[in-house]
Amino acid sequence: DPFSALKWNELGVWIKWAGDWHVAAACFAIAQRLQLLRGLPQNPLLEENAKQLELVMTSTGVDLGPGTWWTTGKASGKDVANQVNVALQHELTDDVLQQLVNFL
């Protein structure tokens, strides 16, 4: 379910361990955004995963990129759509992808 914050968090954990920190950061940012938009309380596990990745990235001098999309106001529909497709390793149908990007 592309609208599940828990699934995006889980995907972010797997991708982080695979070594693609930018895509993992995008997954955590999407999960956090979904929680916020649904009016759900912050998920401590999700927040901790995002925080740990941010610490690793900043301590090694890696730009946070997608991890700061909504906190900096730099989220663009095209960037979000590209990261969603990279994270899922296949493209969602245009209709489902557009619904997700519009929701975010």
PDB file of C-alpha atoms in Angstrom:
ATOM      1  CA  ASP A   1       0.000   0.000   0.000  1.00  0.00           C
ATOM      2  CA  PRO A   2       1.782   3.178  -1.135  1.00  0.00           C
ATOM      3  CA  PHE A   3      -0.273   5.208   1.375  1.00  0.00           C
ATOM      4  CA  SER A   4       1.032   3.285   4.421  1.00  0.00           C
ATOM      5  CA  ALA A   5       3.547   5.176   6.558  1.00  0.00           C
ATOM      6  CA  LEU A   6       4.598   1.926   8.229  1.00  0.00           C
ATOM      7  CA  LYS A   7       5.409   0.331   4.876  1.00  0.00           C
ATOM      8  CA  TRP A   8       7.495   3.343   3.813  1.00  0.00           C
ATOM      9  CA  ASN A   9       9.340   3.185   7.137  1.00  0.00           C
ATOM     10  CA  GLU A  10      10.045  -0.522   6.669  1.00  0.00           C
ATOM     11  CA  LEU A  11      11.212   0.046   3.107  1.00  0.00           C
ATOM     12  CA  GLY A  12      13.471   2.860   4.312  1.00  0.00           C
ATOM     13  CA  VAL A  13      15.108   0.544   6.852  1.00  0.00           C
ATOM     14  CA  TRP A  14      15.855  -2.072   4.198  1.00  0.00           C
ATOM     15  CA  ILE A  15      17.163   0.461   1.703  1.00  0.00           C
ATOM     16  CA  LYS A  16      19.313   2.134   4.362  1.00  0.00           C
ATOM     17  CA  TRP A  17      21.012  -1.165   5.112  1.00  0.00           C
ATOM     18  CA  ALA A  18      21.494  -1.729   1.383  1.00  0.00           C
ATOM     19  CA  GLY A  19      23.458   1.525   1.384  1.00  0.00           C
ATOM     20  CA  ASP A  20      21.309   3.940  -0.611  1.00  0.00           C
ATOM     21  CA  TRP A  21      20.953   6.657   2.006  1.00  0.00           C
ATOM     22  CA  HIS A  22      19.204   9.191  -0.230  1.00  0.00           C
ATOM     23  CA  VAL A  23      16.448   6.778  -1.191  1.00  0.00           C
ATOM     24  CA  ALA A  24      16.126   5.676   2.449  1.00  0.00           C
ATOM     25  CA  ALA A  25      15.836   9.346   3.468  1.00  0.00           C
ATOM     26  CA  ALA A  26      13.079   9.763   0.879  1.00  0.00           C
ATOM     27  CA  CYS A  27      11.221   6.747   2.303  1.00  0.00           C
ATOM     28  CA  PHE A  28      11.399   8.130   5.851  1.00  0.00           C
ATOM     29  CA  ALA A  29      10.349  11.608   4.670  1.00  0.00           C
ATOM     30  CA  ILE A  30       7.355  10.135   2.826  1.00  0.00           C
ATOM     31  CA  ALA A  31       6.405   8.064   5.897  1.00  0.00           C
ATOM     32  CA  GLN A  32       6.612  11.130   8.151  1.00  0.00           C
ATOM     33  CA  ARG A  33       4.561  13.172   5.702  1.00  0.00           C
ATOM     34  CA  LEU A  34       1.869  10.479   5.500  1.00  0.00           C
ATOM     35  CA  GLN A  35       1.626  10.400   9.305  1.00  0.00           C
ATOM     36  CA  LEU A  36       1.272  14.185   9.424  1.00  0.00           C
ATOM     37  CA  LEU A  37      -1.312  14.420   6.642  1.00  0.00           C
ATOM     38  CA  ARG A  38      -3.457  11.738   8.237  1.00  0.00           C
ATOM     39  CA  GLY A  39      -3.369  13.543  11.573  1.00  0.00           C
ATOM     40  CA  LEU A  40      -1.723  10.572  13.262  1.00  0.00           C
ATOM     41  CA  PRO A  41       0.678  10.990  16.179  1.00  0.00           C
ATOM     42  CA  GLN A  42       4.368  10.718  15.414  1.00  0.00           C
ATOM     43  CA  ASN A  43       5.591   7.142  15.327  1.00  0.00           C
ATOM     44  CA  PRO A  44       8.601   6.885  17.686  1.00  0.00           C
ATOM     45  CA  LEU A  45      10.181   4.079  15.650  1.00  0.00           C
ATOM     46  CA  LEU A  46       9.871   6.042  12.419  1.00  0.00           C
ATOM     47  CA  GLU A  47      11.237   9.187  14.049  1.00  0.00           C
ATOM     48  CA  GLU A  48      14.198   7.248  15.467  1.00  0.00           C
ATOM     49  CA  ASN A  49      14.970   5.626  12.105  1.00  0.00           C
ATOM     50  CA  ALA A  50      14.921   9.004  10.354  1.00  0.00           C
ATOM     51  CA  LYS A  51      17.004  10.620  13.098  1.00  0.00           C
ATOM     52  CA  GLN A  52      19.661   7.883  13.034  1.00  0.00           C
ATOM     53  CA  LEU A  53      19.978   8.108   9.260  1.00  0.00           C
ATOM     54  CA  GLU A  54      20.257  11.892   9.463  1.00  0.00           C
ATOM     55  CA  LEU A  55      23.057  11.560  12.048  1.00  0.00           C
ATOM     56  CA  VAL A  56      24.980   9.121   9.866  1.00  0.00           C
ATOM     57  CA  MET A  57      24.526  11.282   6.770  1.00  0.00           C
ATOM     58  CA  THR A  58      25.530  14.543   8.439  1.00  0.00           C
ATOM     59  CA  SER A  59      28.487  12.989  10.278  1.00  0.00           C
ATOM     60  CA  THR A  60      29.882  11.744   6.972  1.00  0.00           C
ATOM     61  CA  GLY A  61      29.159  14.980   5.119  1.00  0.00           C
ATOM     62  CA  VAL A  62      26.433  13.514   2.906  1.00  0.00           C
ATOM     63  CA  ASP A  63      23.681  15.933   1.856  1.00  0.00           C
ATOM     64  CA  LEU A  64      20.322  14.978   3.360  1.00  0.00           C
ATOM     65  CA  GLY A  65      18.540  15.547   0.054  1.00  0.00           C
ATOM     66  CA  PRO A  66      15.052  14.016   0.188  1.00  0.00           C
ATOM     67  CA  GLY A  67      15.141  13.830   3.981  1.00  0.00           C
ATOM     68  CA  THR A  68      14.539  17.584   4.128  1.00  0.00           C
ATOM     69  CA  TRP A  69      11.913  17.948   1.383  1.00  0.00           C
ATOM     70  CA  TRP A  70       9.028  19.146   3.507  1.00  0.00           C
ATOM     71  CA  THR A  71      11.009  20.749   6.335  1.00  0.00           C
ATOM     72  CA  THR A  72      12.731  23.063   3.848  1.00  0.00           C
ATOM     73  CA  GLY A  73       9.797  23.487   1.469  1.00  0.00           C
ATOM     74  CA  LYS A  74      11.792  21.970  -1.405  1.00  0.00           C
ATOM     75  CA  ALA A  75       9.446  19.084  -2.188  1.00  0.00           C
ATOM     76  CA  SER A  76       8.480  18.987  -5.853  1.00  0.00           C
ATOM     77  CA  GLY A  77       6.022  16.553  -7.345  1.00  0.00           C
ATOM     78  CA  LYS A  78       8.579  15.400  -9.908  1.00  0.00           C
ATOM     79  CA  ASP A  79      11.269  14.732  -7.289  1.00  0.00           C
ATOM     80  CA  VAL A  80       8.845  12.848  -5.064  1.00  0.00           C
ATOM     81  CA  ALA A  81       7.584  10.766  -8.005  1.00  0.00           C
ATOM     82  CA  ASN A  82      11.139   9.892  -9.064  1.00  0.00           C
ATOM     83  CA  GLN A  83      12.153   8.784  -5.562  1.00  0.00           C
ATOM     84  CA  VAL A  84       8.968   6.743  -5.135  1.00  0.00           C
ATOM     85  CA  ASN A  85       9.730   4.833  -8.328  1.00  0.00           C
ATOM     86  CA  VAL A  86      13.386   4.325  -7.347  1.00  0.00           C
ATOM     87  CA  ALA A  87      12.415   3.121  -3.873  1.00  0.00           C
ATOM     88  CA  LEU A  88       9.832   0.685  -5.180  1.00  0.00           C
ATOM     89  CA  GLN A  89      12.154  -0.428  -8.004  1.00  0.00           C
ATOM     90  CA  HIS A  90       9.255  -0.352 -10.383  1.00  0.00           C
ATOM     91  CA  GLU A  91       6.901   2.306 -11.513  1.00  0.00           C
ATOM     92  CA  LEU A  92       3.455   2.630 -10.065  1.00  0.00           C
ATOM     93  CA  THR A  93       0.711   3.117 -12.571  1.00  0.00           C
ATOM     94  CA  ASP A  94       0.456   6.774 -13.501  1.00  0.00           C
ATOM     95  CA  ASP A  95      -2.902   7.036 -11.734  1.00  0.00           C
ATOM     96  CA  VAL A  96      -1.697   5.610  -8.403  1.00  0.00           C
ATOM     97  CA  LEU A  97       1.573   7.564  -8.539  1.00  0.00           C
ATOM     98  CA  GLN A  98      -0.278  10.824  -9.231  1.00  0.00           C
ATOM     99  CA  GLN A  99      -2.705  10.155  -6.377  1.00  0.00           C
ATOM    100  CA  LEU A 100       0.188   9.590  -3.962  1.00  0.00           C
ATOM    101  CA  VAL A 101       2.136  12.666  -5.107  1.00  0.00           C
ATOM    102  CA  ASN A 102      -0.995  14.835  -4.893  1.00  0.00           C
ATOM    103  CA  PHE A 103      -1.697  13.536  -1.406  1.00  0.00           C
ATOM    104  CA  LEU A 104       1.844  14.247  -0.233  1.00  0.00           C
TER     105      LEU A 104
END
